[in-house]
PDB file of C-alpha atoms in Angstrom:
ATOM      1  CA  UNK A   9     -43.574 -41.739  44.000  1.00  0.00           C
ATOM      2  CA  UNK A  10     -39.806 -41.565  44.489  1.00  0.00           C
ATOM      3  CA  UNK A  11     -38.162 -41.956  47.878  1.00  0.00           C
ATOM      4  CA  UNK A  12     -37.487 -38.213  47.901  1.00  0.00           C
ATOM      5  CA  UNK A  13     -41.195 -37.546  47.431  1.00  0.00           C
ATOM      6  CA  UNK A  14     -42.014 -39.875  50.326  1.00  0.00           C
ATOM      7  CA  UNK A  15     -39.492 -38.110  52.558  1.00  0.00           C
ATOM      8  CA  UNK A  16     -40.874 -34.707  51.569  1.00  0.00           C
ATOM      9  CA  UNK A  17     -44.443 -35.832  52.264  1.00  0.00           C
ATOM     10  CA  UNK A  18     -43.431 -37.306  55.628  1.00  0.00           C
ATOM     11  CA  UNK A  19     -41.579 -34.122  56.591  1.00  0.00           C
ATOM     12  CA  UNK A  20     -44.616 -32.032  55.700  1.00  0.00           C
ATOM     13  CA  UNK A  21     -46.914 -34.319  57.697  1.00  0.00           C
ATOM     14  CA  UNK A  22     -44.593 -34.171  60.718  1.00  0.00           C
ATOM     15  CA  UNK A  23     -44.358 -30.386  60.488  1.00  0.00           C
ATOM     16  CA  UNK A  24     -40.619 -30.237  59.814  1.00  0.00           C
ATOM     17  CA  UNK A  25     -40.007 -26.699  58.622  1.00  0.00           C
ATOM     18  CA  UNK A  26     -37.341 -25.479  56.236  1.00  0.00           C
ATOM     19  CA  UNK A  27     -35.664 -23.074  58.616  1.00  0.00           C
ATOM     20  CA  UNK A  28     -33.817 -20.394  56.642  1.00  0.00           C
ATOM     21  CA  UNK A  29     -32.173 -18.789  59.673  1.00  0.00           C
ATOM     22  CA  UNK A  30     -28.411 -18.355  59.282  1.00  0.00           C
ATOM     23  CA  UNK A  31     -25.923 -20.439  61.260  1.00  0.00           C
ATOM     24  CA  UNK A  32     -24.751 -17.314  63.067  1.00  0.00           C
ATOM     25  CA  UNK A  33     -28.258 -16.532  64.277  1.00  0.00           C
ATOM     26  CA  UNK A  34     -28.736 -20.107  65.455  1.00  0.00           C
ATOM     27  CA  UNK A  35     -25.483 -19.995  67.421  1.00  0.00           C
ATOM     28  CA  UNK A  36     -26.428 -16.658  69.000  1.00  0.00           C
ATOM     29  CA  UNK A  37     -29.773 -18.116  70.068  1.00  0.00           C
ATOM     30  CA  UNK A  38     -28.105 -21.178  71.583  1.00  0.00           C
ATOM     31  CA  UNK A  39     -25.518 -19.058  73.393  1.00  0.00           C
ATOM     32  CA  UNK A  40     -28.199 -16.717  74.710  1.00  0.00           C
ATOM     33  CA  UNK A  41     -30.296 -19.583  76.054  1.00  0.00           C
ATOM     34  CA  UNK A  42     -27.251 -21.120  77.753  1.00  0.00           C
ATOM     35  CA  UNK A  43     -26.186 -17.834  79.343  1.00  0.00           C
ATOM     36  CA  UNK A  44     -29.740 -16.904  80.299  1.00  0.00           C
ATOM     37  CA  UNK A  45     -30.485 -20.209  81.975  1.00  0.00           C
ATOM     38  CA  UNK A  46     -27.137 -20.436  83.782  1.00  0.00           C
ATOM     39  CA  UNK A  47     -27.263 -16.883  85.135  1.00  0.00           C
ATOM     40  CA  UNK A  48     -30.909 -17.249  86.172  1.00  0.00           C
ATOM     41  CA  UNK A  49     -30.123 -20.397  88.137  1.00  0.00           C
ATOM     42  CA  UNK A  50     -26.996 -18.918  89.734  1.00  0.00           C
ATOM     43  CA  UNK A  51     -28.590 -15.595  90.680  1.00  0.00           C
ATOM     44  CA  UNK A  52     -31.834 -17.139  91.936  1.00  0.00           C
ATOM     45  CA  UNK A  53     -29.994 -19.646  94.117  1.00  0.00           C
ATOM     46  CA  UNK A  54     -27.716 -16.921  95.482  1.00  0.00           C
ATOM     47  CA  UNK A  55     -30.598 -14.562  96.339  1.00  0.00           C
ATOM     48  CA  UNK A  56     -32.736 -17.246  97.936  1.00  0.00           C
ATOM     49  CA  UNK A  57     -29.836 -18.589  99.978  1.00  0.00           C
ATOM     50  CA  UNK A  58     -28.948 -15.081 101.135  1.00  0.00           C
ATOM     51  CA  UNK A  59     -32.549 -14.672 102.268  1.00  0.00           C
ATOM     52  CA  UNK A  60     -32.159 -17.890 104.305  1.00  0.00           C
ATOM     53  CA  UNK A  61     -35.568 -19.172 103.324  1.00  0.00           C
ATOM     54  CA  UNK A  62     -34.577 -22.768 103.841  1.00  0.00           C
ATOM     55  CA  UNK A  63     -35.512 -23.838 100.321  1.00  0.00           C
ATOM     56  CA  UNK A  64     -33.798 -26.801  98.709  1.00  0.00           C
ATOM     57  CA  UNK A  65     -32.501 -27.068  95.160  1.00  0.00           C
ATOM     58  CA  UNK A  66     -35.715 -28.619  93.828  1.00  0.00           C
ATOM     59  CA  UNK A  67     -37.657 -25.376  94.306  1.00  0.00           C
ATOM     60  CA  UNK A  68     -34.934 -22.800  93.704  1.00  0.00           C
ATOM     61  CA  UNK A  69     -35.551 -22.805  89.954  1.00  0.00           C
ATOM     62  CA  UNK A  70     -38.749 -23.566  88.040  1.00  0.00           C
ATOM     63  CA  UNK A  71     -38.232 -26.014  85.179  1.00  0.00           C
ATOM     64  CA  UNK A  72     -40.711 -24.172  82.945  1.00  0.00           C
ATOM     65  CA  UNK A  73     -38.124 -21.366  82.672  1.00  0.00           C
ATOM     66  CA  UNK A  74     -36.175 -23.642  80.328  1.00  0.00           C
ATOM     67  CA  UNK A  75     -39.022 -23.431  77.820  1.00  0.00           C
ATOM     68  CA  UNK A  76     -39.174 -19.659  78.282  1.00  0.00           C
ATOM     69  CA  UNK A  77     -35.466 -19.467  77.457  1.00  0.00           C
ATOM     70  CA  UNK A  78     -36.162 -21.097  74.085  1.00  0.00           C
ATOM     71  CA  UNK A  79     -38.720 -18.424  73.225  1.00  0.00           C
ATOM     72  CA  UNK A  80     -36.779 -15.452  74.605  1.00  0.00           C
ATOM     73  CA  UNK A  81     -33.531 -16.272  72.835  1.00  0.00           C
ATOM     74  CA  UNK A  82     -34.603 -18.247  69.752  1.00  0.00           C
ATOM     75  CA  UNK A  83     -37.768 -16.273  68.921  1.00  0.00           C
ATOM     76  CA  UNK A  84     -37.201 -12.902  70.645  1.00  0.00           C
ATOM     77  CA  UNK A  85     -39.613 -11.049  68.356  1.00  0.00           C
ATOM     78  CA  UNK A  86     -42.412 -13.603  68.574  1.00  0.00           C
ATOM     79  CA  UNK A  87     -45.725 -12.611  70.118  1.00  0.00           C
ATOM     80  CA  UNK A  88     -45.389 -15.370  72.740  1.00  0.00           C
ATOM     81  CA  UNK A  89     -41.967 -14.060  73.820  1.00  0.00           C
ATOM     82  CA  UNK A  90     -42.852 -10.492  74.766  1.00  0.00           C
ATOM     83  CA  UNK A  91     -42.650  -9.297  78.401  1.00  0.00           C
ATOM     84  CA  UNK A  92     -46.365  -9.346  79.200  1.00  0.00           C
ATOM     85  CA  UNK A  93     -46.907 -12.903  77.901  1.00  0.00           C
ATOM     86  CA  UNK A  94     -43.825 -14.058  79.827  1.00  0.00           C
ATOM     87  CA  UNK A  95     -44.767 -12.372  83.109  1.00  0.00           C
ATOM     88  CA  UNK A  96     -48.521 -12.787  82.855  1.00  0.00           C
ATOM     89  CA  UNK A  97     -48.344 -16.288  81.411  1.00  0.00           C
ATOM     90  CA  UNK A  98     -46.217 -17.600  84.266  1.00  0.00           C
ATOM     91  CA  UNK A  99     -47.739 -15.666  87.157  1.00  0.00           C
ATOM     92  CA  UNK A 100     -51.413 -16.023  86.242  1.00  0.00           C
ATOM     93  CA  UNK A 101     -51.041 -19.694  85.379  1.00  0.00           C
ATOM     94  CA  UNK A 102     -49.132 -20.412  88.580  1.00  0.00           C
ATOM     95  CA  UNK A 103     -51.777 -18.563  90.612  1.00  0.00           C
ATOM     96  CA  UNK A 104     -54.463 -20.745  89.059  1.00  0.00           C
ATOM     97  CA  UNK A 105     -52.350 -23.821  89.735  1.00  0.00           C
ATOM     98  CA  UNK A 106     -51.899 -22.931  93.404  1.00  0.00           C
ATOM     99  CA  UNK A 107     -55.631 -22.247  93.778  1.00  0.00           C
ATOM    100  CA  UNK A 108     -56.481 -25.620  92.260  1.00  0.00           C
ATOM    101  CA  UNK A 109     -53.932 -27.374  94.459  1.00  0.00           C
ATOM    102  CA  UNK A 110     -55.285 -25.652  97.567  1.00  0.00           C
ATOM    103  CA  UNK A 111     -59.001 -25.999  96.919  1.00  0.00           C
ATOM    104  CA  UNK A 112     -59.508 -29.092  94.773  1.00  0.00           C
ATOM    105  CA  UNK A 113     -58.943 -32.734  95.748  1.00  0.00           C
ATOM    106  CA  UNK A 114     -55.660 -34.328  94.791  1.00  0.00           C
ATOM    107  CA  UNK A 115     -55.767 -36.232  91.514  1.00  0.00           C
ATOM    108  CA  UNK A 116     -55.178 -36.141  87.792  1.00  0.00           C
ATOM    109  CA  UNK A 117     -58.347 -34.102  87.183  1.00  0.00           C
ATOM    110  CA  UNK A 118     -57.004 -31.247  89.301  1.00  0.00           C
ATOM    111  CA  UNK A 119     -53.879 -31.035  87.152  1.00  0.00           C
ATOM    112  CA  UNK A 120     -55.973 -31.018  83.982  1.00  0.00           C
ATOM    113  CA  UNK A 121     -58.336 -28.369  85.316  1.00  0.00           C
ATOM    114  CA  UNK A 122     -55.406 -26.156  86.346  1.00  0.00           C
ATOM    115  CA  UNK A 123     -53.781 -26.273  82.919  1.00  0.00           C
ATOM    116  CA  UNK A 124     -57.100 -25.798  81.120  1.00  0.00           C
ATOM    117  CA  UNK A 125     -58.040 -22.780  83.222  1.00  0.00           C
ATOM    118  CA  UNK A 126     -54.549 -21.362  82.740  1.00  0.00           C
ATOM    119  CA  UNK A 127     -54.861 -21.592  78.958  1.00  0.00           C
ATOM    120  CA  UNK A 128     -58.247 -19.873  79.037  1.00  0.00           C
ATOM    121  CA  UNK A 129     -56.992 -17.121  81.341  1.00  0.00           C
ATOM    122  CA  UNK A 130     -53.920 -16.488  79.186  1.00  0.00           C
ATOM    123  CA  UNK A 131     -56.136 -16.228  76.120  1.00  0.00           C
ATOM    124  CA  UNK A 132     -58.500 -13.674  77.628  1.00  0.00           C
ATOM    125  CA  UNK A 133     -55.735 -11.672  79.301  1.00  0.00           C
ATOM    126  CA  UNK A 134     -53.663 -11.642  76.083  1.00  0.00           C
ATOM    127  CA  UNK A 135     -50.624 -13.257  77.644  1.00  0.00           C
ATOM    128  CA  UNK A 136     -50.367 -16.675  75.994  1.00  0.00           C
ATOM    129  CA  UNK A 137     -46.998 -18.155  76.917  1.00  0.00           C
ATOM    130  CA  UNK A 138     -46.761 -21.965  76.554  1.00  0.00           C
ATOM    131  CA  UNK A 139     -44.380 -22.426  79.519  1.00  0.00           C
ATOM    132  CA  UNK A 140     -47.114 -20.894  81.671  1.00  0.00           C
ATOM    133  CA  UNK A 141     -49.009 -24.165  81.385  1.00  0.00           C
ATOM    134  CA  UNK A 142     -45.999 -25.915  82.891  1.00  0.00           C
ATOM    135  CA  UNK A 143     -45.973 -23.429  85.775  1.00  0.00           C
ATOM    136  CA  UNK A 144     -49.621 -24.220  86.508  1.00  0.00           C
ATOM    137  CA  UNK A 145     -48.838 -27.928  86.393  1.00  0.00           C
ATOM    138  CA  UNK A 146     -45.802 -27.514  88.659  1.00  0.00           C
ATOM    139  CA  UNK A 147     -47.937 -25.807  91.294  1.00  0.00           C
ATOM    140  CA  UNK A 148     -50.250 -28.834  91.345  1.00  0.00           C
ATOM    141  CA  UNK A 149     -47.903 -31.818  91.014  1.00  0.00           C
ATOM    142  CA  UNK A 150     -44.566 -30.285  92.041  1.00  0.00           C
ATOM    143  CA  UNK A 151     -44.411 -32.231  95.285  1.00  0.00           C
ATOM    144  CA  UNK A 152     -45.003 -31.586  98.957  1.00  0.00           C
ATOM    145  CA  UNK A 153     -42.355 -28.884  99.247  1.00  0.00           C
ATOM    146  CA  UNK A 154     -44.031 -26.717  96.610  1.00  0.00           C
ATOM    147  CA  UNK A 155     -47.492 -27.498  97.974  1.00  0.00           C
ATOM    148  CA  UNK A 156     -46.461 -26.346 101.442  1.00  0.00           C
ATOM    149  CA  UNK A 157     -45.273 -23.022 100.031  1.00  0.00           C
ATOM    150  CA  UNK A 158     -48.795 -22.135  98.919  1.00  0.00           C
ATOM    151  CA  UNK A 159     -49.073 -18.691  97.352  1.00  0.00           C
ATOM    152  CA  UNK A 160     -45.513 -17.891  98.407  1.00  0.00           C
ATOM    153  CA  UNK A 161     -44.533 -19.977  95.376  1.00  0.00           C
ATOM    154  CA  UNK A 162     -45.644 -17.064  93.169  1.00  0.00           C
ATOM    155  CA  UNK A 163     -43.127 -14.619  94.656  1.00  0.00           C
ATOM    156  CA  UNK A 164     -40.156 -16.907  95.025  1.00  0.00           C
ATOM    157  CA  UNK A 165     -38.899 -18.728  93.255  1.00  0.00           C
ATOM    158  CA  UNK A 166     -41.261 -18.009  90.304  1.00  0.00           C
ATOM    159  CA  UNK A 167     -41.353 -14.199  90.107  1.00  0.00           C
ATOM    160  CA  UNK A 168     -37.643 -14.010  90.921  1.00  0.00           C
ATOM    161  CA  UNK A 169     -36.823 -16.533  88.177  1.00  0.00           C
ATOM    162  CA  UNK A 170     -38.960 -14.724  85.605  1.00  0.00           C
ATOM    163  CA  UNK A 171     -37.562 -11.278  86.462  1.00  0.00           C
ATOM    164  CA  UNK A 172     -33.954 -12.445  86.166  1.00  0.00           C
ATOM    165  CA  UNK A 173     -34.604 -14.273  82.892  1.00  0.00           C
ATOM    166  CA  UNK A 174     -36.303 -11.211  81.376  1.00  0.00           C
ATOM    167  CA  UNK A 175     -33.450  -8.933  82.457  1.00  0.00           C
ATOM    168  CA  UNK A 176     -30.908 -11.235  80.819  1.00  0.00           C
ATOM    169  CA  UNK A 177     -32.987 -11.507  77.634  1.00  0.00           C
ATOM    170  CA  UNK A 178     -33.199  -7.728  77.394  1.00  0.00           C
ATOM    171  CA  UNK A 179     -29.458  -7.275  78.023  1.00  0.00           C
ATOM    172  CA  UNK A 180     -28.227 -10.108  75.794  1.00  0.00           C
ATOM    173  CA  UNK A 181     -30.437  -9.306  72.805  1.00  0.00           C
ATOM    174  CA  UNK A 182     -29.516  -5.626  73.092  1.00  0.00           C
ATOM    175  CA  UNK A 183     -25.979  -6.554  72.044  1.00  0.00           C
ATOM    176  CA  UNK A 184     -27.274  -7.374  68.559  1.00  0.00           C
ATOM    177  CA  UNK A 185     -29.119  -4.512  66.806  1.00  0.00           C
ATOM    178  CA  UNK A 186     -31.361  -6.866  64.817  1.00  0.00           C
ATOM    179  CA  UNK A 187     -32.426  -8.730  67.984  1.00  0.00           C
ATOM    180  CA  UNK A 188     -33.463  -5.795  70.194  1.00  0.00           C
ATOM    181  CA  UNK A 189     -35.950  -6.967  72.829  1.00  0.00           C
ATOM    182  CA  UNK A 190     -38.834  -6.343  73.425  1.00  0.00           C
ATOM    183  CA  UNK A 191     -39.965  -6.378  69.803  1.00  0.00           C
ATOM    184  CA  UNK A 192     -41.126  -2.762  70.144  1.00  0.00           C
ATOM    185  CA  UNK A 193     -37.455  -1.704  70.248  1.00  0.00           C
ATOM    186  CA  UNK A 194     -36.605  -3.652  67.120  1.00  0.00           C
ATOM    187  CA  UNK A 195     -37.563  -0.858  64.758  1.00  0.00           C
ATOM    188  CA  UNK A 196     -35.998  -1.316  61.382  1.00  0.00           C
ATOM    189  CA  UNK A 197     -35.300   1.600  59.082  1.00  0.00           C
ATOM    190  CA  UNK A 198     -37.280   0.726  55.985  1.00  0.00           C
ATOM    191  CA  UNK A 199     -36.786   2.912  52.959  1.00  0.00           C
ATOM    192  CA  UNK A 200     -39.975   3.355  50.985  1.00  0.00           C
ATOM    193  CA  UNK A 201     -39.152   3.538  47.284  1.00  0.00           C
ATOM    194  CA  UNK A 202     -41.419   4.452  44.425  1.00  0.00           C
ATOM    195  CA  UNK A 203     -42.510   1.328  42.606  1.00  0.00           C
ATOM    196  CA  UNK A 204     -41.475   1.016  38.982  1.00  0.00           C
ATOM    197  CA  UNK A 205     -44.867  -0.389  38.025  1.00  0.00           C
ATOM    198  CA  UNK A 206     -48.459   0.315  39.042  1.00  0.00           C
ATOM    199  CA  UNK A 207     -49.630  -1.681  42.045  1.00  0.00           C
ATOM    200  CA  UNK A 208     -52.300  -3.349  39.912  1.00  0.00           C
ATOM    201  CA  UNK A 209     -49.585  -4.979  37.760  1.00  0.00           C
ATOM    202  CA  UNK A 210     -48.144  -7.188  40.495  1.00  0.00           C
ATOM    203  CA  UNK A 211     -49.264  -9.191  43.499  1.00  0.00           C
ATOM    204  CA  UNK A 212     -47.448 -10.548  46.513  1.00  0.00           C
ATOM    205  CA  UNK A 213     -46.652 -14.248  46.341  1.00  0.00           C
ATOM    206  CA  UNK A 214     -45.563 -16.921  48.793  1.00  0.00           C
ATOM    207  CA  UNK A 215     -42.087 -16.679  47.280  1.00  0.00           C
ATOM    208  CA  UNK A 216     -42.014 -12.973  48.126  1.00  0.00           C
ATOM    209  CA  UNK A 217     -42.868 -13.742  51.743  1.00  0.00           C
ATOM    210  CA  UNK A 218     -40.226 -16.483  51.875  1.00  0.00           C
ATOM    211  CA  UNK A 219     -37.623 -14.054  50.527  1.00  0.00           C
ATOM    212  CA  UNK A 220     -38.631 -11.478  53.138  1.00  0.00           C
ATOM    213  CA  UNK A 221     -38.365 -14.059  55.934  1.00  0.00           C
ATOM    214  CA  UNK A 222     -34.923 -15.056  54.683  1.00  0.00           C
ATOM    215  CA  UNK A 223     -33.864 -11.404  54.709  1.00  0.00           C
ATOM    216  CA  UNK A 224     -35.076 -10.980  58.298  1.00  0.00           C
ATOM    217  CA  UNK A 225     -32.741 -13.835  59.364  1.00  0.00           C
ATOM    218  CA  UNK A 226     -34.890 -14.588  62.391  1.00  0.00           C
ATOM    219  CA  UNK A 227     -37.083 -17.560  63.256  1.00  0.00           C
ATOM    220  CA  UNK A 228     -40.680 -16.865  62.217  1.00  0.00           C
ATOM    221  CA  UNK A 229     -43.232 -18.997  64.020  1.00  0.00           C
ATOM    222  CA  UNK A 230     -45.578 -19.720  61.119  1.00  0.00           C
ATOM    223  CA  UNK A 231     -45.787 -22.679  58.759  1.00  0.00           C
ATOM    224  CA  UNK A 232     -45.688 -22.395  54.979  1.00  0.00           C
ATOM    225  CA  UNK A 233     -49.350 -23.428  54.879  1.00  0.00           C
ATOM    226  CA  UNK A 234     -50.222 -20.777  57.442  1.00  0.00           C
ATOM    227  CA  UNK A 235     -48.292 -18.180  55.481  1.00  0.00           C
ATOM    228  CA  UNK A 236     -50.109 -19.117  52.276  1.00  0.00           C
ATOM    229  CA  UNK A 237     -53.484 -18.929  54.004  1.00  0.00           C
ATOM    230  CA  UNK A 238     -52.596 -15.550  55.504  1.00  0.00           C
ATOM    231  CA  UNK A 239     -51.587 -14.245  52.084  1.00  0.00           C
ATOM    232  CA  UNK A 240     -54.808 -15.481  50.499  1.00  0.00           C
ATOM    233  CA  UNK A 241     -56.927 -13.930  53.254  1.00  0.00           C
ATOM    234  CA  UNK A 242     -55.091 -10.634  52.767  1.00  0.00           C
ATOM    235  CA  UNK A 243     -55.810 -10.773  49.033  1.00  0.00           C
ATOM    236  CA  UNK A 244     -59.495 -11.412  49.656  1.00  0.00           C
ATOM    237  CA  UNK A 245     -59.712  -8.437  51.992  1.00  0.00           C
ATOM    238  CA  UNK A 246     -57.830  -6.267  49.504  1.00  0.00           C
ATOM    239  CA  UNK A 247     -60.390  -7.127  46.823  1.00  0.00           C
ATOM    240  CA  UNK A 248     -63.099  -5.761  49.113  1.00  0.00           C
ATOM    241  CA  UNK A 249     -61.176  -2.528  49.497  1.00  0.00           C
ATOM    242  CA  UNK A 250     -63.309   0.598  49.461  1.00  0.00           C
ATOM    243  CA  UNK A 251     -61.365   3.560  48.139  1.00  0.00           C
ATOM    244  CA  UNK A 252     -61.933   7.029  49.548  1.00  0.00           C
ATOM    245  CA  UNK A 253     -65.231   7.017  51.466  1.00  0.00           C
ATOM    246  CA  UNK A 254     -67.800   9.455  50.131  1.00  0.00           C
ATOM    247  CA  UNK A 255     -68.948  10.700  53.527  1.00  0.00           C
ATOM    248  CA  UNK A 256     -66.558  11.772  56.287  1.00  0.00           C
ATOM    249  CA  UNK A 257     -68.538  11.809  59.522  1.00  0.00           C
ATOM    250  CA  UNK A 258     -67.727  13.070  62.985  1.00  0.00           C
ATOM    251  CA  UNK A 259     -66.767  10.398  65.532  1.00  0.00           C
ATOM    252  CA  UNK A 260     -65.817   7.773  62.955  1.00  0.00           C
ATOM    253  CA  UNK A 261     -62.398   6.273  62.240  1.00  0.00           C
ATOM    254  CA  UNK A 262     -60.567   6.163  58.913  1.00  0.00           C
ATOM    255  CA  UNK A 263     -57.377   4.426  57.764  1.00  0.00           C
ATOM    256  CA  UNK A 264     -54.961   5.414  55.018  1.00  0.00           C
ATOM    257  CA  UNK A 265     -54.557   1.724  54.133  1.00  0.00           C
ATOM    258  CA  UNK A 266     -50.761   1.797  54.147  1.00  0.00           C
ATOM    259  CA  UNK A 267     -48.467  -0.899  55.540  1.00  0.00           C
ATOM    260  CA  UNK A 268     -45.875  -0.723  58.308  1.00  0.00           C
ATOM    261  CA  UNK A 269     -44.620   2.607  59.620  1.00  0.00           C
ATOM    262  CA  UNK A 270     -46.698   4.579  57.086  1.00  0.00           C
ATOM    263  CA  UNK A 271     -50.006   3.158  58.339  1.00  0.00           C
ATOM    264  CA  UNK A 272     -52.288   5.414  60.356  1.00  0.00           C
ATOM    265  CA  UNK A 273     -55.831   5.662  61.706  1.00  0.00           C
ATOM    266  CA  UNK A 274     -57.525   8.995  62.352  1.00  0.00           C
ATOM    267  CA  UNK A 275     -60.728   9.827  64.186  1.00  0.00           C
ATOM    268  CA  UNK A 276     -62.793  12.808  63.089  1.00  0.00           C
ATOM    269  CA  UNK A 277     -63.453  14.675  66.327  1.00  0.00           C
ATOM    270  CA  UNK A 278     -65.019  17.941  65.125  1.00  0.00           C
ATOM    271  CA  UNK A 279     -65.552  20.293  62.232  1.00  0.00           C
ATOM    272  CA  UNK A 280     -64.422  23.901  62.027  1.00  0.00           C
ATOM    273  CA  UNK A 281     -66.509  25.386  59.259  1.00  0.00           C
ATOM    274  CA  UNK A 282     -67.398  28.569  61.110  1.00  0.00           C
ATOM    275  CA  UNK A 283     -63.831  29.179  62.268  1.00  0.00           C
ATOM    276  CA  UNK A 284     -62.291  29.401  58.817  1.00  0.00           C
ATOM    277  CA  UNK A 285     -64.545  31.739  56.857  1.00  0.00           C
ATOM    278  CA  UNK A 286     -66.842  29.081  55.504  1.00  0.00           C
ATOM    279  CA  UNK A 287     -64.156  26.541  54.555  1.00  0.00           C
ATOM    280  CA  UNK A 288     -65.282  22.963  55.108  1.00  0.00           C
ATOM    281  CA  UNK A 289     -62.568  21.923  57.564  1.00  0.00           C
ATOM    282  CA  UNK A 290     -62.486  18.967  59.913  1.00  0.00           C
ATOM    283  CA  UNK A 291     -60.431  18.354  63.046  1.00  0.00           C
ATOM    284  CA  UNK A 292     -58.971  14.881  63.545  1.00  0.00           C
ATOM    285  CA  UNK A 293     -56.891  12.926  66.026  1.00  0.00           C
ATOM    286  CA  UNK A 294     -54.488  10.117  65.136  1.00  0.00           C
ATOM    287  CA  UNK A 295     -55.436   7.086  67.239  1.00  0.00           C
ATOM    288  CA  UNK A 296     -53.133   4.424  65.761  1.00  0.00           C
ATOM    289  CA  UNK A 297     -49.960   4.161  63.714  1.00  0.00           C
ATOM    290  CA  UNK A 298     -47.954   7.066  62.382  1.00  0.00           C
ATOM    291  CA  UNK A 299     -48.054  10.303  64.465  1.00  0.00           C
ATOM    292  CA  UNK A 300     -49.987   8.624  67.274  1.00  0.00           C
ATOM    293  CA  UNK A 301     -52.081  10.979  69.479  1.00  0.00           C
ATOM    294  CA  UNK A 302     -51.368  14.021  67.333  1.00  0.00           C
ATOM    295  CA  UNK A 303     -54.248  16.254  66.295  1.00  0.00           C
ATOM    296  CA  UNK A 304     -54.613  18.331  63.168  1.00  0.00           C
ATOM    297  CA  UNK A 305     -57.044  19.757  60.671  1.00  0.00           C
ATOM    298  CA  UNK A 306     -57.514  19.899  56.920  1.00  0.00           C
ATOM    299  CA  UNK A 307     -60.308  20.470  54.450  1.00  0.00           C
ATOM    300  CA  UNK A 308     -62.799  17.661  54.030  1.00  0.00           C
ATOM    301  CA  UNK A 309     -61.743  16.739  50.494  1.00  0.00           C
ATOM    302  CA  UNK A 310     -58.072  16.419  51.480  1.00  0.00           C
ATOM    303  CA  UNK A 311     -59.046  14.149  54.355  1.00  0.00           C
ATOM    304  CA  UNK A 312     -61.219  12.071  52.019  1.00  0.00           C
ATOM    305  CA  UNK A 313     -58.286  11.604  49.643  1.00  0.00           C
ATOM    306  CA  UNK A 314     -56.059  10.580  52.572  1.00  0.00           C
ATOM    307  CA  UNK A 315     -58.631   8.104  53.909  1.00  0.00           C
ATOM    308  CA  UNK A 316     -58.785   4.838  52.035  1.00  0.00           C
ATOM    309  CA  UNK A 317     -61.635   3.304  54.016  1.00  0.00           C
ATOM    310  CA  UNK A 318     -63.533   3.526  57.284  1.00  0.00           C
ATOM    311  CA  UNK A 319     -62.400   1.216  60.088  1.00  0.00           C
ATOM    312  CA  UNK A 320     -63.575   0.080  63.503  1.00  0.00           C
ATOM    313  CA  UNK A 321     -61.670  -1.440  66.411  1.00  0.00           C
ATOM    314  CA  UNK A 322     -62.528  -5.065  67.160  1.00  0.00           C
ATOM    315  CA  UNK A 323     -60.738  -6.955  69.952  1.00  0.00           C
ATOM    316  CA  UNK A 324     -57.771  -4.620  69.769  1.00  0.00           C
ATOM    317  CA  UNK A 325     -57.473  -4.807  65.964  1.00  0.00           C
ATOM    318  CA  UNK A 326     -58.497  -2.275  63.332  1.00  0.00           C
ATOM    319  CA  UNK A 327     -60.661  -3.812  60.594  1.00  0.00           C
ATOM    320  CA  UNK A 328     -62.643  -2.403  57.701  1.00  0.00           C
ATOM    321  CA  UNK A 329     -66.063  -1.296  58.847  1.00  0.00           C
ATOM    322  CA  UNK A 330     -67.881  -2.896  55.918  1.00  0.00           C
ATOM    323  CA  UNK A 331     -66.645  -6.466  56.556  1.00  0.00           C
ATOM    324  CA  UNK A 332     -65.966  -7.208  60.211  1.00  0.00           C
ATOM    325  CA  UNK A 333     -66.218 -10.996  60.054  1.00  0.00           C
TER     326      UNK A 333
END
């Protein structure tokens, strides 16, 4: 093997990614983190001093906010950077940390238990935010001044710090249309064009995903191996695709199988055969995707042609009913 091959293998083993984000985007992220952290520190210190709470500099700002700044300004559209993970991750983890500090004996096991419980709680409450683990740890080993604050630590400085940082992230990222935060506001206008070839004549490849990531010009928190595995899993599920279910039954859910803004899930809520002079009509409600919460009706055959397969909701995700695993 050549020295270049050894370097490439070492980089892959170490997890060094080929980041395709532009220099401009990197500079914006760095500037945002600097502004966000500086303003959060300044505003938090000013508010707490105005309140005359008698707190010293060591507890006016929580160090875990530095890690949150990385996510909010470098990966603003990442799942770990959204408002609920930021708020819930910090507050729930810190609450667990304070409880452990108050009720468990002092020692290294208490710190480990606090962080472990925080991770589990963030998982189940759908608010995983890595800096939250640091907040739990701070509540346990942050020193006597933090320990004496007890549950007051959750309100200030923590909640104050988090609220200010989120407000700055929302304001700063709003200045750049492609960085709108939260991710829900970052809706891109995607033109859907008719393909020049039948869908059976081409497949998505890793190179296609890499090109799409490059076009997004935003840090995507997934490795090349993870992307390849995701693509392969998607292909396997596509091969199990059931086209146009034969039976459309009341109370069940059906998806049109599209991607992005064209995707939709409808629930059949009733039939209206007697209301339309014998026509076999069904009444449906859109429960996910395009035209959310709207109701409508159509004849059964038209609905069957719209529906690509039956789906069920599992842990907040819509999956094909015939292969839930």
